[in-house]
Each structure stands twice: as structure tokens, then as C-alpha cells.
């Protein structure tokens, strides 16, 4: 995966910790892990952002679903110890008619079961679009989860541009206002990564349909503001746009040119990566 990312001009990338639909995962071969670590070091990659399968739901009403999510997360995090210092992105969960209060409570319980003091990956709660009964569509919901966990230093947030827009935040026209609100409710020190996606739908639609950068309701200018924003520019940025590899290569180059335009002196290069798939 490192060599593909490199060929696209990326300096980070995301990957699923197992088949995105869930299921069993075999541990990576030590030689493969060693080769990957050498490559990442040599090429100066930033932190990697693993993505948990979408099927995990820490706040399902079904105990077997919750048990599976907890067990699988524990396994994922144990395996990620082979790539220390990265992020593990998680959709907080869907409360399926139990209500978001109950959902938040169950997610906190689940995280407290799964997180191990001293672990070297940070779990990132993703900001969600609010499709169905998703928990995490508001900064307030995420803040309540973060406030409940026993090891807050092991948990941060990944902001998905399509999701916050779909959830109703005006990231398209008022990025700084949204970041101010994030800072007030959660604290910008908890923001560790970005998912860069345009949206096929208008603000507040709660649909979660990603669009290619600049082709949706966020628009190119919005991404120009994101990659040059001094509060964001050093975070790992992951593309989850509907693209093939050539499309990702073009989007990474486009974002780099927007970043270069916006910064008069050459500051540290931003981290850009891709993920195939759509979340
Ligand atoms: Zn999504
Ligand atoms: Fe995302
Ligand atoms: Fe996601």
C-alpha cells in the first residue's frame, strides 16, 4: 500500500484493518510490516490513518453486534501496535431507535472496554453526516463521548468535510466559524485528521454521498481554504472521493497546488493520502 500511495504523490494513506464488511483478519506477516515501516521512514510519510470496518457498531441494540465490535476493535488495535503512532478511525455507531443518549452511553462503555493504557495508536471518532441514527453528527455528541472515556489521551477526532456539511455545518462558506465552534465544543487540540470529500448534496441533507473535490456542494474554493488554513494545514488529510488511482493522483496534485498558492513562503508540505472506498 505504501508504494501505491507513493506513486500517487501521497505522504500518508488510509487502510482498512480488515475487510470493510467485517469478518476475520489474518495477522500481517512480520516481514511485510518491516518492509512497510522501512519504506514509510525512508519516504518521510506522516501518520497513517487506519479505518475500522463500517460494520462495527458499539451502540447496537443487539448484544452480539456490540460484542463483535469490541472484540474486533481489540484485535485491530493489538495488530496496529506493529505500526505504532498511527490513528484508527472509527464511526462512533448508530443507536437504532434507542436514542442518542443511550447510544453515547454505550459507545463510551465500549471504548472503555477496548482501550488499553499505553497503546500506541490513537482512536479517532469520525464526525458523521447524521444518516439514519448515526451518533456523532454534532460536535456536542462527540464531546460527550470524549468526556466519558477513561483514557482521553487515546481518543481524538477526524473531521470529514462531506459529513459535517451534510450534518448542517457551513464548512462551505464559513470554515473559520465551524472551526471556532469545534474549538469551543470539543477543543481543536483533539482534531487529529481530516477526510477531504466534496458532497453530492446540499448542506444539512444528512445523506453522506461523497463527491470528487470541487465537483460538489462544497466547491473548489472551500478546499483551497481548508488546505491553507493554519489550524488544519499540518493534519493528515485523506481523500475518500469516488475516484480511480489516476483520479486520486490528480486530486492530490490539485490540493498541493491550492496549498502552494495560498502560502507565500514554502511551509512544511502537508500530508495527503487516499483511501479507496467511501465512508
Ligand atoms: Zn462518508
Ligand atoms: Fe470519512
Ligand atoms: Fe469513515
mmCIF file of C-alpha atoms and ligand atoms in Angstrom:
data_model
loop_
_atom_site.group_PDB
_atom_site.id
_atom_site.type_symbol
_atom_site.label_atom_id
_atom_site.label_comp_id
_atom_site.label_asym_id
_atom_site.label_seq_id
_atom_site.Cartn_x
_atom_site.Cartn_y
_atom_site.Cartn_z
ATOM 1 C CA UNK A 1 0.000 0.000 0.000
ATOM 2 C CA UNK A 2 2.907 2.319 0.713
ATOM 3 C CA UNK A 3 4.262 2.041 -2.818
ATOM 4 C CA UNK A 4 0.880 2.831 -4.374
ATOM 5 C CA UNK A 5 0.471 5.879 -2.141
ATOM 6 C CA UNK A 6 3.981 6.997 -3.069
ATOM 7 C CA UNK A 7 3.276 6.659 -6.784
ATOM 8 C CA UNK A 8 0.286 8.982 -6.318
ATOM 9 C CA UNK A 9 2.330 11.693 -4.625
ATOM 10 C CA UNK A 10 0.875 10.961 -1.198
ATOM 11 C CA UNK A 11 2.661 11.239 2.133
ATOM 12 C CA UNK A 12 0.071 9.375 4.158
ATOM 13 C CA UNK A 13 -2.678 6.884 3.421
ATOM 14 C CA UNK A 14 -5.605 5.131 4.994
ATOM 15 C CA UNK A 15 -6.317 1.435 5.031
ATOM 16 C CA UNK A 16 -8.946 -0.892 6.380
ATOM 17 C CA UNK A 17 -7.858 -3.014 9.294
ATOM 18 C CA UNK A 18 -9.757 -5.935 7.741
ATOM 19 C CA UNK A 19 -12.437 -6.430 5.111
ATOM 20 C CA UNK A 20 -14.660 -3.331 5.450
ATOM 21 C CA UNK A 21 -17.714 -5.557 5.846
ATOM 22 C CA UNK A 22 -16.130 -7.101 8.953
ATOM 23 C CA UNK A 23 -15.120 -10.727 9.220
ATOM 24 C CA UNK A 24 -11.871 -12.408 10.130
ATOM 25 C CA UNK A 25 -8.452 -10.897 9.555
ATOM 26 C CA UNK A 26 -5.162 -12.697 9.410
ATOM 27 C CA UNK A 27 -2.236 -11.047 11.150
ATOM 28 C CA UNK A 28 0.232 -9.316 8.809
ATOM 29 C CA UNK A 29 3.485 -11.163 8.132
ATOM 30 C CA UNK A 30 6.345 -9.616 10.167
ATOM 31 C CA UNK A 31 8.467 -9.251 7.011
ATOM 32 C CA UNK A 32 5.738 -7.262 5.292
ATOM 33 C CA UNK A 33 5.357 -4.974 8.288
ATOM 34 C CA UNK A 34 9.116 -4.431 8.458
ATOM 35 C CA UNK A 35 9.286 -3.605 4.744
ATOM 36 C CA UNK A 36 6.399 -1.157 5.072
ATOM 37 C CA UNK A 37 7.953 0.587 8.072
ATOM 38 C CA UNK A 38 11.253 0.972 6.231
ATOM 39 C CA UNK A 39 9.510 2.484 3.218
ATOM 40 C CA UNK A 40 7.444 4.910 5.334
ATOM 41 C CA UNK A 41 10.566 6.068 7.172
ATOM 42 C CA UNK A 42 12.632 6.478 4.066
ATOM 43 C CA UNK A 43 9.974 8.447 2.207
ATOM 44 C CA UNK A 44 9.053 10.627 5.155
ATOM 45 C CA UNK A 45 5.417 9.604 5.421
ATOM 46 C CA UNK A 46 3.200 11.206 8.037
ATOM 47 C CA UNK A 47 0.973 9.314 10.419
ATOM 48 C CA UNK A 48 -1.188 6.648 8.852
ATOM 49 C CA UNK A 49 -4.923 6.576 9.383
ATOM 50 C CA UNK A 50 -6.407 3.085 9.673
ATOM 51 C CA UNK A 51 -10.166 2.805 9.212
ATOM 52 C CA UNK A 52 -12.281 0.372 11.218
ATOM 53 C CA UNK A 53 -14.885 -1.563 9.189
ATOM 54 C CA UNK A 54 -18.275 0.123 8.835
ATOM 55 C CA UNK A 55 -19.975 -2.887 10.346
ATOM 56 C CA UNK A 56 -18.687 -2.179 13.859
ATOM 57 C CA UNK A 57 -21.447 -0.705 15.990
ATOM 58 C CA UNK A 58 -20.577 -0.115 19.629
ATOM 59 C CA UNK A 59 -24.139 1.023 20.379
ATOM 60 C CA UNK A 60 -26.244 -1.563 18.596
ATOM 61 C CA UNK A 61 -29.301 -2.844 20.450
ATOM 62 C CA UNK A 62 -28.049 -6.362 19.673
ATOM 63 C CA UNK A 63 -25.528 -7.659 22.224
ATOM 64 C CA UNK A 64 -23.843 -9.939 19.662
ATOM 65 C CA UNK A 65 -23.164 -6.935 17.404
ATOM 66 C CA UNK A 66 -21.668 -4.951 20.281
ATOM 67 C CA UNK A 67 -19.565 -7.931 21.383
ATOM 68 C CA UNK A 68 -18.243 -8.407 17.868
ATOM 69 C CA UNK A 69 -17.317 -4.720 17.555
ATOM 70 C CA UNK A 70 -15.490 -4.697 20.874
ATOM 71 C CA UNK A 71 -13.619 -7.924 20.169
ATOM 72 C CA UNK A 72 -12.666 -6.909 16.632
ATOM 73 C CA UNK A 73 -11.510 -3.453 17.759
ATOM 74 C CA UNK A 74 -9.314 -5.001 20.416
ATOM 75 C CA UNK A 75 -7.742 -7.255 17.770
ATOM 76 C CA UNK A 76 -7.288 -4.361 15.321
ATOM 77 C CA UNK A 77 -5.595 -2.190 17.933
ATOM 78 C CA UNK A 78 -3.349 -5.042 19.024
ATOM 79 C CA UNK A 79 -2.257 -5.589 15.422
ATOM 80 C CA UNK A 80 -1.697 -1.858 14.892
ATOM 81 C CA UNK A 81 0.967 -1.986 17.601
ATOM 82 C CA UNK A 82 3.180 -3.230 14.746
ATOM 83 C CA UNK A 83 2.768 0.254 13.186
ATOM 84 C CA UNK A 84 2.963 2.426 16.280
ATOM 85 C CA UNK A 85 1.984 6.066 16.416
ATOM 86 C CA UNK A 86 -0.856 5.980 13.899
ATOM 87 C CA UNK A 87 -4.557 6.682 14.003
ATOM 88 C CA UNK A 88 -7.532 4.320 13.999
ATOM 89 C CA UNK A 89 -10.614 5.980 12.572
ATOM 90 C CA UNK A 90 -13.979 4.796 13.878
ATOM 91 C CA UNK A 91 -17.593 5.584 13.036
ATOM 92 C CA UNK A 92 -18.948 6.001 16.584
ATOM 93 C CA UNK A 93 -22.085 3.956 15.890
ATOM 94 C CA UNK A 94 -25.809 4.006 15.114
ATOM 95 C CA UNK A 95 -28.210 3.918 18.033
ATOM 96 C CA UNK A 96 -31.001 2.268 16.024
ATOM 97 C CA UNK A 97 -34.020 3.825 17.754
ATOM 98 C CA UNK A 98 -32.539 3.635 21.251
ATOM 99 C CA UNK A 99 -31.928 7.390 21.192
ATOM 100 C CA UNK A 100 -28.619 9.232 21.031
ATOM 101 C CA UNK A 101 -28.260 9.464 24.839
ATOM 102 C CA UNK A 102 -28.275 5.690 25.126
ATOM 103 C CA UNK A 103 -26.044 5.447 22.060
ATOM 104 C CA UNK A 104 -23.448 7.771 23.556
ATOM 105 C CA UNK A 105 -23.516 5.839 26.823
ATOM 106 C CA UNK A 106 -22.942 2.515 25.030
ATOM 107 C CA UNK A 107 -20.132 3.941 22.868
ATOM 108 C CA UNK A 108 -18.355 5.239 25.972
ATOM 109 C CA UNK A 109 -18.741 1.837 27.652
ATOM 110 C CA UNK A 110 -17.396 0.121 24.556
ATOM 111 C CA UNK A 111 -14.361 2.394 24.263
ATOM 112 C CA UNK A 112 -13.621 1.932 27.949
ATOM 113 C CA UNK A 113 -13.661 -1.841 27.379
ATOM 114 C CA UNK A 114 -11.410 -1.672 24.339
ATOM 115 C CA UNK A 115 -8.778 0.997 25.040
ATOM 116 C CA UNK A 116 -5.622 -0.181 26.756
ATOM 117 C CA UNK A 117 -3.411 2.263 28.658
ATOM 118 C CA UNK A 118 -0.070 2.551 26.897
ATOM 119 C CA UNK A 119 -1.405 1.567 23.469
ATOM 120 C CA UNK A 120 0.407 3.437 20.702
ATOM 121 C CA UNK A 121 -2.481 4.136 18.324
ATOM 122 C CA UNK A 122 -4.973 6.929 18.845
ATOM 123 C CA UNK A 123 -8.634 6.159 18.166
ATOM 124 C CA UNK A 124 -10.312 8.898 16.121
ATOM 125 C CA UNK A 125 -14.063 9.377 16.287
ATOM 126 C CA UNK A 126 -15.275 10.494 12.869
ATOM 127 C CA UNK A 127 -17.724 13.379 12.520
ATOM 128 C CA UNK A 128 -20.792 11.779 10.931
ATOM 129 C CA UNK A 129 -23.349 13.003 8.389
ATOM 130 C CA UNK A 130 -26.330 12.031 10.543
ATOM 131 C CA UNK A 131 -27.635 9.435 8.121
ATOM 132 C CA UNK A 132 -30.209 7.188 9.795
ATOM 133 C CA UNK A 133 -29.495 7.057 13.521
ATOM 134 C CA UNK A 134 -25.759 7.797 13.361
ATOM 135 C CA UNK A 135 -24.246 9.144 16.562
ATOM 136 C CA UNK A 136 -21.630 11.856 16.087
ATOM 137 C CA UNK A 137 -23.366 14.259 13.713
ATOM 138 C CA UNK A 138 -22.862 17.152 16.123
ATOM 139 C CA UNK A 139 -19.729 18.330 17.894
ATOM 140 C CA UNK A 140 -21.738 18.144 21.136
ATOM 141 C CA UNK A 141 -22.326 14.394 20.738
ATOM 142 C CA UNK A 142 -18.643 13.777 20.073
ATOM 143 C CA UNK A 143 -17.683 15.938 23.051
ATOM 144 C CA UNK A 144 -19.896 13.852 25.308
ATOM 145 C CA UNK A 145 -18.163 10.674 24.163
ATOM 146 C CA UNK A 146 -14.721 12.243 24.636
ATOM 147 C CA UNK A 147 -15.736 13.439 28.106
ATOM 148 C CA UNK A 148 -16.829 9.925 29.079
ATOM 149 C CA UNK A 149 -13.774 7.902 28.126
ATOM 150 C CA UNK A 150 -11.366 6.774 30.797
ATOM 151 C CA UNK A 151 -8.233 7.417 28.712
ATOM 152 C CA UNK A 152 -8.971 10.693 26.884
ATOM 153 C CA UNK A 153 -5.380 10.905 25.621
ATOM 154 C CA UNK A 154 -6.088 7.829 23.475
ATOM 155 C CA UNK A 155 -9.071 9.371 21.667
ATOM 156 C CA UNK A 156 -9.293 12.233 19.161
ATOM 157 C CA UNK A 157 -11.491 13.334 16.276
ATOM 158 C CA UNK A 158 -11.291 13.011 12.486
ATOM 159 C CA UNK A 159 -13.296 15.689 10.695
ATOM 160 C CA UNK A 160 -14.909 14.607 7.421
ATOM 161 C CA UNK A 161 -15.712 17.655 5.259
ATOM 162 C CA UNK A 162 -18.634 15.960 3.467
ATOM 163 C CA UNK A 163 -20.093 14.672 6.720
ATOM 164 C CA UNK A 164 -20.028 17.966 8.651
ATOM 165 C CA UNK A 165 -21.610 19.724 5.662
ATOM 166 C CA UNK A 166 -24.296 17.038 5.386
ATOM 167 C CA UNK A 167 -24.834 17.336 9.143
ATOM 168 C CA UNK A 168 -25.585 21.049 8.689
ATOM 169 C CA UNK A 169 -22.304 22.867 9.439
ATOM 170 C CA UNK A 170 -21.476 25.641 6.965
ATOM 171 C CA UNK A 171 -17.963 24.477 6.172
ATOM 172 C CA UNK A 172 -18.505 25.517 2.525
ATOM 173 C CA UNK A 173 -18.755 29.247 3.281
ATOM 174 C CA UNK A 174 -17.684 29.681 6.895
ATOM 175 C CA UNK A 175 -14.774 27.349 7.606
ATOM 176 C CA UNK A 176 -13.407 29.553 10.363
ATOM 177 C CA UNK A 177 -16.801 29.745 12.057
ATOM 178 C CA UNK A 178 -17.044 25.937 12.035
ATOM 179 C CA UNK A 179 -13.519 25.592 13.420
ATOM 180 C CA UNK A 180 -14.292 28.152 16.135
ATOM 181 C CA UNK A 181 -17.323 26.105 17.111
ATOM 182 C CA UNK A 182 -15.300 22.882 17.066
ATOM 183 C CA UNK A 183 -12.769 24.568 19.324
ATOM 184 C CA UNK A 184 -15.425 25.820 21.715
ATOM 185 C CA UNK A 185 -17.297 22.485 21.964
ATOM 186 C CA UNK A 186 -14.519 19.877 21.577
ATOM 187 C CA UNK A 187 -11.186 21.709 21.505
ATOM 188 C CA UNK A 188 -9.039 21.897 18.369
ATOM 189 C CA UNK A 189 -6.264 20.026 20.172
ATOM 190 C CA UNK A 190 -8.456 16.929 19.769
ATOM 191 C CA UNK A 191 -8.625 17.299 15.978
ATOM 192 C CA UNK A 192 -6.066 14.853 14.542
ATOM 193 C CA UNK A 193 -7.005 14.171 10.911
ATOM 194 C CA UNK A 194 -9.261 15.250 8.057
ATOM 195 C CA UNK A 195 -11.250 13.333 5.471
ATOM 196 C CA UNK A 196 -11.449 15.516 2.377
ATOM 197 C CA UNK A 197 -14.580 14.818 0.348
ATOM 198 C CA UNK A 198 -16.933 17.040 -1.560
ATOM 199 C CA UNK A 199 -20.660 16.331 -1.142
ATOM 200 C CA UNK A 200 -23.300 15.434 -3.718
ATOM 201 C CA UNK A 201 -25.984 17.043 -1.556
ATOM 202 C CA UNK A 202 -26.856 20.448 -0.108
ATOM 203 C CA UNK A 203 -25.931 21.361 3.451
ATOM 204 C CA UNK A 204 -27.939 19.544 6.099
ATOM 205 C CA UNK A 205 -29.096 16.770 3.733
ATOM 206 C CA UNK A 206 -27.755 14.013 6.031
ATOM 207 C CA UNK A 207 -27.119 11.788 3.024
ATOM 208 C CA UNK A 208 -23.375 11.034 3.157
ATOM 209 C CA UNK A 209 -22.746 10.817 -0.569
ATOM 210 C CA UNK A 210 -19.157 11.780 -1.361
ATOM 211 C CA UNK A 211 -18.268 13.730 -4.484
ATOM 212 C CA UNK A 212 -14.939 14.441 -6.171
ATOM 213 C CA UNK A 213 -13.065 17.520 -4.921
ATOM 214 C CA UNK A 214 -14.589 20.661 -6.407
ATOM 215 C CA UNK A 215 -17.475 18.861 -8.154
ATOM 216 C CA UNK A 216 -19.998 19.081 -5.335
ATOM 217 C CA UNK A 217 -21.716 21.491 -2.969
ATOM 218 C CA UNK A 218 -18.507 22.375 -1.115
ATOM 219 C CA UNK A 219 -16.685 23.540 -4.233
ATOM 220 C CA UNK A 220 -13.017 24.027 -5.011
ATOM 221 C CA UNK A 221 -12.653 27.314 -3.124
ATOM 222 C CA UNK A 222 -13.697 25.585 0.095
ATOM 223 C CA UNK A 223 -10.876 23.051 -0.288
ATOM 224 C CA UNK A 224 -8.451 25.873 -1.034
ATOM 225 C CA UNK A 225 -9.400 27.409 2.306
ATOM 226 C CA UNK A 226 -9.053 24.056 4.079
ATOM 227 C CA UNK A 227 -5.553 23.216 2.820
ATOM 228 C CA UNK A 228 -4.259 26.722 3.568
ATOM 229 C CA UNK A 229 -5.934 27.127 6.958
ATOM 230 C CA UNK A 230 -3.234 27.451 9.574
ATOM 231 C CA UNK A 231 -5.297 25.438 12.033
ATOM 232 C CA UNK A 232 -5.552 22.499 9.602
ATOM 233 C CA UNK A 233 -2.630 22.535 7.212
ATOM 234 C CA UNK A 234 -0.419 20.162 9.202
ATOM 235 C CA UNK A 235 -3.018 17.458 9.794
ATOM 236 C CA UNK A 236 -3.081 14.227 7.767
ATOM 237 C CA UNK A 237 -5.669 14.626 5.002
ATOM 238 C CA UNK A 238 -7.288 11.571 3.486
ATOM 239 C CA UNK A 239 -9.287 11.513 0.258
ATOM 240 C CA UNK A 240 -12.390 9.300 0.155
ATOM 241 C CA UNK A 241 -13.712 10.637 -3.111
ATOM 242 C CA UNK A 242 -15.218 8.417 -5.834
ATOM 243 C CA UNK A 243 -12.093 8.022 -7.971
ATOM 244 C CA UNK A 244 -9.718 5.592 -9.575
ATOM 245 C CA UNK A 245 -5.982 5.801 -8.860
ATOM 246 C CA UNK A 246 -5.416 8.325 -11.645
ATOM 247 C CA UNK A 247 -8.219 10.451 -10.175
ATOM 248 C CA UNK A 248 -6.542 10.381 -6.767
ATOM 249 C CA UNK A 249 -3.224 11.355 -8.315
ATOM 250 C CA UNK A 250 -4.914 14.378 -9.914
ATOM 251 C CA UNK A 251 -6.720 15.367 -6.709
ATOM 252 C CA UNK A 252 -3.557 15.161 -4.629
ATOM 253 C CA UNK A 253 -1.748 17.350 -7.183
ATOM 254 C CA UNK A 254 -4.702 19.767 -7.222
ATOM 255 C CA UNK A 255 -4.740 20.081 -3.424
ATOM 256 C CA UNK A 256 -0.979 20.602 -3.361
ATOM 257 C CA UNK A 257 -1.267 23.391 -5.910
ATOM 258 C CA UNK A 258 -4.057 25.034 -3.886
ATOM 259 C CA UNK A 259 -1.861 24.779 -0.790
ATOM 260 C CA UNK A 260 1.122 26.292 -2.634
ATOM 261 C CA UNK A 261 -0.979 29.160 -3.995
ATOM 262 C CA UNK A 262 -2.215 30.018 -0.539
ATOM 263 C CA UNK A 263 1.118 30.014 1.260
ATOM 264 C CA UNK A 264 3.555 32.737 0.253
ATOM 265 C CA UNK A 265 6.628 31.067 1.765
ATOM 266 C CA UNK A 266 7.020 27.334 1.354
ATOM 267 C CA UNK A 267 5.967 25.902 4.695
ATOM 268 C CA UNK A 268 6.192 22.230 5.600
ATOM 269 C CA UNK A 269 4.481 20.071 3.000
ATOM 270 C CA UNK A 270 1.021 18.974 4.039
ATOM 271 C CA UNK A 271 0.162 15.360 4.384
ATOM 272 C CA UNK A 272 -2.101 13.964 1.734
ATOM 273 C CA UNK A 273 -3.314 10.492 1.209
ATOM 274 C CA UNK A 274 -6.047 8.463 -0.264
ATOM 275 C CA UNK A 275 -8.424 5.769 0.620
ATOM 276 C CA UNK A 276 -10.302 3.697 -1.828
ATOM 277 C CA UNK A 277 -13.890 3.270 -0.830
ATOM 278 C CA UNK A 278 -16.401 5.618 0.593
ATOM 279 C CA UNK A 279 -17.093 6.379 4.219
HETATM 280 ZN ZN1 LIG B 1 -18.955 9.339 4.296
HETATM 281 FE FE1 LIG B 2 -14.966 9.770 6.151
HETATM 282 FE FE1 LIG B 3 -15.481 6.896 7.577
#
